[in-house]
mmCIF file of C-alpha atoms in Angstrom:
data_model
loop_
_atom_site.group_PDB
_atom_site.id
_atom_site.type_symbol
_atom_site.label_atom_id
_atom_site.label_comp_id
_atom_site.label_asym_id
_atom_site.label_seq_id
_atom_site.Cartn_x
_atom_site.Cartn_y
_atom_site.Cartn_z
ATOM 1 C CA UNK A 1 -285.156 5.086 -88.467
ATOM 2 C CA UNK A 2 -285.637 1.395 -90.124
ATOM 3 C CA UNK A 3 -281.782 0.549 -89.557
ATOM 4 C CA UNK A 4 -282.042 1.340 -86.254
ATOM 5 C CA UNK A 5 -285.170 -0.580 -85.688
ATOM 6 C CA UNK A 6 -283.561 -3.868 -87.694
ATOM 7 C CA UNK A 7 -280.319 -3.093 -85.305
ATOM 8 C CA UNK A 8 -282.031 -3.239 -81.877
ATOM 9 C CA UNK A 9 -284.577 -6.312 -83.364
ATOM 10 C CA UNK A 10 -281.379 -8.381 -84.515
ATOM 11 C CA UNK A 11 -279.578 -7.822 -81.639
ATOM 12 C CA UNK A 12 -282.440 -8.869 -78.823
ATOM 13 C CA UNK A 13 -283.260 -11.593 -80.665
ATOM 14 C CA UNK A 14 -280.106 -12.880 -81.123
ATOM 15 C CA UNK A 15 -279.304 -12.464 -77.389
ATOM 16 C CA UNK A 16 -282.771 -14.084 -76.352
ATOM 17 C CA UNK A 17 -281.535 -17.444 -78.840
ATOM 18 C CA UNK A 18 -277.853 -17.247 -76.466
ATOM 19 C CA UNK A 19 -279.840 -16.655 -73.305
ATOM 20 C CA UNK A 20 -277.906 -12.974 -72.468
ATOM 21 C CA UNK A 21 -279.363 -11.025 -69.896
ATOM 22 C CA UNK A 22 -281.204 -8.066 -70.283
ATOM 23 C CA UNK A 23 -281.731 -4.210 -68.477
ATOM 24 C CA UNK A 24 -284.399 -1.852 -68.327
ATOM 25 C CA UNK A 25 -284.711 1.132 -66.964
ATOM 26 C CA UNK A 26 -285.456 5.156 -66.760
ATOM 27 C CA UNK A 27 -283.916 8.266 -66.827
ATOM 28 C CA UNK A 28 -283.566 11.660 -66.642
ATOM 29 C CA UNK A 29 -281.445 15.318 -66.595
ATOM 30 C CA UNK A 30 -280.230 18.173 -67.725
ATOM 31 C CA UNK A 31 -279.447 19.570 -71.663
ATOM 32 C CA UNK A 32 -277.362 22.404 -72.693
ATOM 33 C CA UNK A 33 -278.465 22.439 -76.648
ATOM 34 C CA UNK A 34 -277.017 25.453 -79.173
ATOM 35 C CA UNK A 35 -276.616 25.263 -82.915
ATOM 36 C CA UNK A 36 -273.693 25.744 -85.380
ATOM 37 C CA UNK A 37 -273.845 27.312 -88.454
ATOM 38 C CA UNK A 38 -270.641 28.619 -91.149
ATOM 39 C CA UNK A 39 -270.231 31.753 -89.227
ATOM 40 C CA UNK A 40 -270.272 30.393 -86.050
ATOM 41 C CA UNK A 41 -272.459 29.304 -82.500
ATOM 42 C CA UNK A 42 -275.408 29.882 -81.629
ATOM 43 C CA UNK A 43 -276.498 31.193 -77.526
ATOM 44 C CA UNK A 44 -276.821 28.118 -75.385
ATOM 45 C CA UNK A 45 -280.403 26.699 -74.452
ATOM 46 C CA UNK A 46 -281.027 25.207 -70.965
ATOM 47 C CA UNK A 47 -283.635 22.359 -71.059
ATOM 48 C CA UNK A 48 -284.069 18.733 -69.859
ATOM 49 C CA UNK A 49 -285.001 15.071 -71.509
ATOM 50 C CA UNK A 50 -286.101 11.928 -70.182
ATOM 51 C CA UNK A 51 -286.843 8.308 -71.689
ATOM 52 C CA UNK A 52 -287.046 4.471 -71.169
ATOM 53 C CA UNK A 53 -284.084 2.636 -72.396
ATOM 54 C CA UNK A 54 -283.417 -1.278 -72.302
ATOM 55 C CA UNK A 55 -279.831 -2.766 -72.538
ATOM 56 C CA UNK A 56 -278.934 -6.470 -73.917
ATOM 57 C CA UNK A 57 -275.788 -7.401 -71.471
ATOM 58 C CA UNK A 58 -273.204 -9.502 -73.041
ATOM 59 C CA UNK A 59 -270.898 -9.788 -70.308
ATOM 60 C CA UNK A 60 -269.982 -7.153 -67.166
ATOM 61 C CA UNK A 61 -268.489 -5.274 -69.447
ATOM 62 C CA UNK A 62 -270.125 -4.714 -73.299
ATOM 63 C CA UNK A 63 -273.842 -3.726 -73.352
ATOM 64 C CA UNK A 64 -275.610 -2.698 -76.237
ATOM 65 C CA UNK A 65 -278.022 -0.112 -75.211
ATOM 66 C CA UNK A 66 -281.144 1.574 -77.001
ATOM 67 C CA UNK A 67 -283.398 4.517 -75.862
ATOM 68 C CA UNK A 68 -286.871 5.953 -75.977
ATOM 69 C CA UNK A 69 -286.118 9.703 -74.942
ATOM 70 C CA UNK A 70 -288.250 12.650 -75.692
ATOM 71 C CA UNK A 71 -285.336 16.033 -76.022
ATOM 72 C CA UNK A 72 -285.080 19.200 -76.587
ATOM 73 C CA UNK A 73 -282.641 20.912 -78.801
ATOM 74 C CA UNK A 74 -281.865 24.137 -80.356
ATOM 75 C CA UNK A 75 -280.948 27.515 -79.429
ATOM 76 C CA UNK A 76 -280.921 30.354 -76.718
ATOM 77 C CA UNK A 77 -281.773 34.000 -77.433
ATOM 78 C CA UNK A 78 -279.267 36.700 -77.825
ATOM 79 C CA UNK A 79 -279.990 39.772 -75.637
ATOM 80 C CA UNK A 80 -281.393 42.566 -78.395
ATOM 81 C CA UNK A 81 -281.978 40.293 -80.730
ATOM 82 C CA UNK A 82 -282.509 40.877 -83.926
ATOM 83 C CA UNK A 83 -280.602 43.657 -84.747
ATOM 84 C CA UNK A 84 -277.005 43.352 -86.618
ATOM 85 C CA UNK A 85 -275.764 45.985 -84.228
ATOM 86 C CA UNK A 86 -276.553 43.751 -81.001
ATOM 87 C CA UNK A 87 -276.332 40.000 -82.230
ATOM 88 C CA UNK A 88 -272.974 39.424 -81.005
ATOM 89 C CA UNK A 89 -271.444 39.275 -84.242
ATOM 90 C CA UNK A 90 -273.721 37.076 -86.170
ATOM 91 C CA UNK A 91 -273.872 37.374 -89.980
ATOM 92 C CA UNK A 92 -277.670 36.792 -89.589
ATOM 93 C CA UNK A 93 -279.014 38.987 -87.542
ATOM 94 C CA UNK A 94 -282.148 36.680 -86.678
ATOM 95 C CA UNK A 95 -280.080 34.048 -85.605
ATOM 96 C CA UNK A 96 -280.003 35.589 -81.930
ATOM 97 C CA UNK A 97 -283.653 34.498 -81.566
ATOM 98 C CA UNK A 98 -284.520 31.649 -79.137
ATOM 99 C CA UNK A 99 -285.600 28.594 -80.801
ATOM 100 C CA UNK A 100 -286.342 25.392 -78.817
ATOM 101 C CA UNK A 101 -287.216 22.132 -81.024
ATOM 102 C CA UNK A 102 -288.676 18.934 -79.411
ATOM 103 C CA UNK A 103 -287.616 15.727 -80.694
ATOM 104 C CA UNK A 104 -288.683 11.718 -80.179
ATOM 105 C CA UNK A 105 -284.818 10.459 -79.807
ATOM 106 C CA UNK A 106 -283.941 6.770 -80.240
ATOM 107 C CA UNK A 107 -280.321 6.390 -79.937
ATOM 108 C CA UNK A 108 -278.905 3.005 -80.627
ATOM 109 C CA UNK A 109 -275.435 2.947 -78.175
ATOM 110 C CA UNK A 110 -272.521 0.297 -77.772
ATOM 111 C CA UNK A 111 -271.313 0.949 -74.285
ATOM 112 C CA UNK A 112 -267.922 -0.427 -73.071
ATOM 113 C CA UNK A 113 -267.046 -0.404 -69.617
ATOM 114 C CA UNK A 114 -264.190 -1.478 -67.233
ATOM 115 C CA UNK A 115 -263.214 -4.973 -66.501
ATOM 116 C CA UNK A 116 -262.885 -4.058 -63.104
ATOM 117 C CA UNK A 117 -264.983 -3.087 -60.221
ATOM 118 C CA UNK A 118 -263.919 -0.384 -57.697
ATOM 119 C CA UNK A 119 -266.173 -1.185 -55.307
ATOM 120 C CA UNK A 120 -269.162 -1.543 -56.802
ATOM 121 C CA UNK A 121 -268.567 1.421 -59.560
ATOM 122 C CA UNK A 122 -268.017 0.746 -62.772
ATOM 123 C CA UNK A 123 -266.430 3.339 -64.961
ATOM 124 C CA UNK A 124 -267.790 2.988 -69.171
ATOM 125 C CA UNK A 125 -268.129 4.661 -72.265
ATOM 126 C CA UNK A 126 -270.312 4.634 -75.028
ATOM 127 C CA UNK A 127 -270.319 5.467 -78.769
ATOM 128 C CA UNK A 128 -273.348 5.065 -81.206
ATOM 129 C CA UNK A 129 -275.871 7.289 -83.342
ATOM 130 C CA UNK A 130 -279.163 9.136 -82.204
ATOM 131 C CA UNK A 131 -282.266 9.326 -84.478
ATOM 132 C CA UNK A 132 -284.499 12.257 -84.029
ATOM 133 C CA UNK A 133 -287.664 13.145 -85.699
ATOM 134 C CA UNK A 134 -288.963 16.532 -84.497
ATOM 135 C CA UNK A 135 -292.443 16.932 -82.674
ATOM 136 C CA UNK A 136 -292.754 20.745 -82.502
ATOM 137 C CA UNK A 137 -291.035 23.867 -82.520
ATOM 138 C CA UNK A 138 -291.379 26.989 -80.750
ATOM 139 C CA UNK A 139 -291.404 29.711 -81.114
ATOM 140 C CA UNK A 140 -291.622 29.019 -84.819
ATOM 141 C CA UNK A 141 -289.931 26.877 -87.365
ATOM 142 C CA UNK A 142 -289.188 29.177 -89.666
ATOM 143 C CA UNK A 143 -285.505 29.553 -90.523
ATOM 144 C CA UNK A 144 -283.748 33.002 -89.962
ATOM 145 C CA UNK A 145 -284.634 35.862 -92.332
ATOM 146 C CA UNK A 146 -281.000 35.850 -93.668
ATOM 147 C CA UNK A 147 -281.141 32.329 -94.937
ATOM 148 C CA UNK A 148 -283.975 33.722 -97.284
ATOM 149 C CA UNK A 149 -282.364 34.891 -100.315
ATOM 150 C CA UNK A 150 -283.713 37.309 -102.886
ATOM 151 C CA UNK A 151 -286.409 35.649 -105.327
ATOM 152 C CA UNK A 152 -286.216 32.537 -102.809
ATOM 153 C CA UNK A 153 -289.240 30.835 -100.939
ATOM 154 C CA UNK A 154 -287.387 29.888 -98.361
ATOM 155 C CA UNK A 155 -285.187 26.542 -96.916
ATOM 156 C CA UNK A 156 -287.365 23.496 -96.137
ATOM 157 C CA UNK A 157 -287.078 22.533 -92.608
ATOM 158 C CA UNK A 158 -286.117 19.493 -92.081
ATOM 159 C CA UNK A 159 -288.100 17.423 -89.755
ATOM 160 C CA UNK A 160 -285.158 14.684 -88.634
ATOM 161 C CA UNK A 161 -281.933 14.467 -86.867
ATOM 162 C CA UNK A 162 -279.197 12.453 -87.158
ATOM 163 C CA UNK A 163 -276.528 12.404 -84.347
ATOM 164 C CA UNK A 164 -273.086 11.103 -83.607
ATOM 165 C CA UNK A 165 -272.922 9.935 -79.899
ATOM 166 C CA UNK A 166 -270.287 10.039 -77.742
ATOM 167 C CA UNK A 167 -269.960 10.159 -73.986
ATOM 168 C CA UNK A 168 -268.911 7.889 -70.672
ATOM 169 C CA UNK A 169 -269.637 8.245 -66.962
ATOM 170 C CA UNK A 170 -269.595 5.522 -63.472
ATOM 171 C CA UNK A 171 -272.152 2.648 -62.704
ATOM 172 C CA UNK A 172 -273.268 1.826 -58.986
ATOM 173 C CA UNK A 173 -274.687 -1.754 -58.362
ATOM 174 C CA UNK A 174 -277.165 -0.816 -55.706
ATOM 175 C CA UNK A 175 -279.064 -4.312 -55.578
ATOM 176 C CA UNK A 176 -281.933 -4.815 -57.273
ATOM 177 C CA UNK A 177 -280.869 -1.773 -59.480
ATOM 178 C CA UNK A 178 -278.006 -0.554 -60.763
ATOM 179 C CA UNK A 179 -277.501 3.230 -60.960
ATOM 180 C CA UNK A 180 -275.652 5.440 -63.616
ATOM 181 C CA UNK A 181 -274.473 8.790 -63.654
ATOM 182 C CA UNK A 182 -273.270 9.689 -67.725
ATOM 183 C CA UNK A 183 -272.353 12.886 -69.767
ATOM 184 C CA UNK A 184 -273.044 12.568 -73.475
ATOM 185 C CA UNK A 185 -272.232 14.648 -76.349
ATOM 186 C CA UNK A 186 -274.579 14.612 -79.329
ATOM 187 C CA UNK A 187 -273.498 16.279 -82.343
ATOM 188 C CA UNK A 188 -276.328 16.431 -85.333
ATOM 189 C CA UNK A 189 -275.065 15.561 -88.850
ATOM 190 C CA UNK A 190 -277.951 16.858 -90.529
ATOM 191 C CA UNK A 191 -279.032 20.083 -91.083
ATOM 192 C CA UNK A 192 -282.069 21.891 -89.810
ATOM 193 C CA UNK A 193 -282.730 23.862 -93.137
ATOM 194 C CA UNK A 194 -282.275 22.762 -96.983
ATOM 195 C CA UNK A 195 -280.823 25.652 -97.918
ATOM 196 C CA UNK A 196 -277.413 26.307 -100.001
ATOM 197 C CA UNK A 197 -277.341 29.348 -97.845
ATOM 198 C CA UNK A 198 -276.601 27.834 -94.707
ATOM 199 C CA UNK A 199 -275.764 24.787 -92.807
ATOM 200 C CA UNK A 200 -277.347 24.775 -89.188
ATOM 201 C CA UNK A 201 -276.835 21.898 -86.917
ATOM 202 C CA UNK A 202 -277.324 20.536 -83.702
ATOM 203 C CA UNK A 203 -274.807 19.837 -81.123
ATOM 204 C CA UNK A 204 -276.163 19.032 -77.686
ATOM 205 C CA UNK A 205 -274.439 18.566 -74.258
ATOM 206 C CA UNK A 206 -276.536 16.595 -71.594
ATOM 207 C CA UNK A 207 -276.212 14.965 -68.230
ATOM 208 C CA UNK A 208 -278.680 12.539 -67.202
ATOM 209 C CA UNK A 209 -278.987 9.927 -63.992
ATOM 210 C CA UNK A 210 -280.350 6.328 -64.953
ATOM 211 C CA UNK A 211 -281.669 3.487 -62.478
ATOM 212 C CA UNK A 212 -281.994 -0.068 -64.374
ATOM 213 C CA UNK A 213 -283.273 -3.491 -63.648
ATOM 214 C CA UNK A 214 -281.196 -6.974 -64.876
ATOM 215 C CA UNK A 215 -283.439 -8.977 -66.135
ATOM 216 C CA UNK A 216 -282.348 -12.713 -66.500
ATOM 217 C CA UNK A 217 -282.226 -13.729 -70.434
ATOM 218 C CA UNK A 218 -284.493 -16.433 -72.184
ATOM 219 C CA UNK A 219 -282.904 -19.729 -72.471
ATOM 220 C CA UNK A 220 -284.546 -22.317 -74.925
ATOM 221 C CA UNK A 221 -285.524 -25.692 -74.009
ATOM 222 C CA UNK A 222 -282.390 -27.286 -76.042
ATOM 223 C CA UNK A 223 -279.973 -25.682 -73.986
ATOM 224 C CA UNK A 224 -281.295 -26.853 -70.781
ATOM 225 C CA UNK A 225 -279.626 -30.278 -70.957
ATOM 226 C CA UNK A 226 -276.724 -31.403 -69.354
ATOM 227 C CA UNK A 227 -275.429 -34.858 -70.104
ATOM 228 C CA UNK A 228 -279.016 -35.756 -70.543
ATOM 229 C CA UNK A 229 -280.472 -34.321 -67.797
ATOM 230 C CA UNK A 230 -283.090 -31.606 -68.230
ATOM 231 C CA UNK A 231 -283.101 -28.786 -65.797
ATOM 232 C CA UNK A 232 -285.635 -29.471 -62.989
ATOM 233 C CA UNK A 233 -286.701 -33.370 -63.862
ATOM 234 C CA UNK A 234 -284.622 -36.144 -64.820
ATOM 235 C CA UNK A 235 -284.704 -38.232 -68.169
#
């Protein structure tokens, strides 16, 4: 979480020094979350997010973009399940349960988009990383039976996420705001469980509508002059 945090303080500070604009803004949609272990995928879980995020806008076209989004991740329940006999092939049978985990999500993004208008769209993409830290699980946190070994306590769960971000989508300048439309793709690097059993991770598939503000940037007093007039009163 900290190098995020320094990331996203450098990098507004350093555009408030240069005077670069700024965008805030909301937003909202749809998740389809599931989980991948060694022996394969986990049943897909429907859900939603939503979060604040604010963008530091260094032309029309590069934005670096950070987010405030509460999600949901984890898996959907296998009909039957458990029950090695009706668990769709899964090597642990309690796998097939439903699991959904909420997480605080701060993803840190570096969005490139086209040079050129068409119309007012604006086609972009964007790459970056996605912090989680988990506020609750249900049903349970517990990790499947199978991943509890003979003579073994049991994993730890592991209460943080780290995701690779990729995804892209179309901007609409719809003046005051500007409106976005993007599909992401968040694939977790971590695992849920400390266990040398398995390796369970999250991979996430969402679709979410944004409406944003520009905000004009801060300009400091010395770069207000112009052969030695200040803006707004002379010499």
């Amino acid at each position: 979480m900290r190098p995020v945090a320094v990331l996203c303080g450098t990098l507004i500070l350093a555009s408030a020094v240069h005077g670069q604009d700024f965008a805030v803004g909301v937003h909202g949609g749809g998740i389809i979350a599931r989980q991948h272990v060694p022996f394969g995928t986990s049943r897909e879980l429907n859900s939603r997010s939503a979060g604040f995020s604010g963008a530091v806008l260094f032309n029309d076209w590069l934005a670096f973009r950070f987010e405030l989004n509460l999600i949901d991740k984890g898996r959907g329940n296998t009909p039957g399940a458990p029950g090695p006999e009706e668990d769709a092939g899964f090597a642990i049978p309690s796998f097939g349960n439903a699991a959904r985990f909420s997480y605080f999500e701060v993803p840190a993004l570096l969005q490139v988009a086209s040079p050129i208008e068409f119309g007012r769209a604006r086609p972009f993409v964007t790459m970056g990383v996605a912090y989680g830290y988990e506020l609750n699980c249900r049903p349970a946190c517990d990790p499947p039976d199978g991943m509890v070994s003979a003579g073994q306590h049991g994993p730890l769960h592991r209460n943080t996420d780290l995701g690779i971000v990729t995804g892209g989508g179309v901007s609409w300048d719809a003046l005051p705001l500007q409106v976005a439309l993007e599909i992401r793709k968040t694939r977790g690097t971590l695992s849920l469980y400390e266990s040398n059993c398995c390796r369970v991770t999250n991979d996430v598939f969402s679709v979410a509508l944004r409406a944003s503000m520009h905000i004009k940037g801060v300009v400091p007093d010395y770069m207000l002059f112009d052969k030695g007039v200040r803006r707004g009163r002379s010499k």
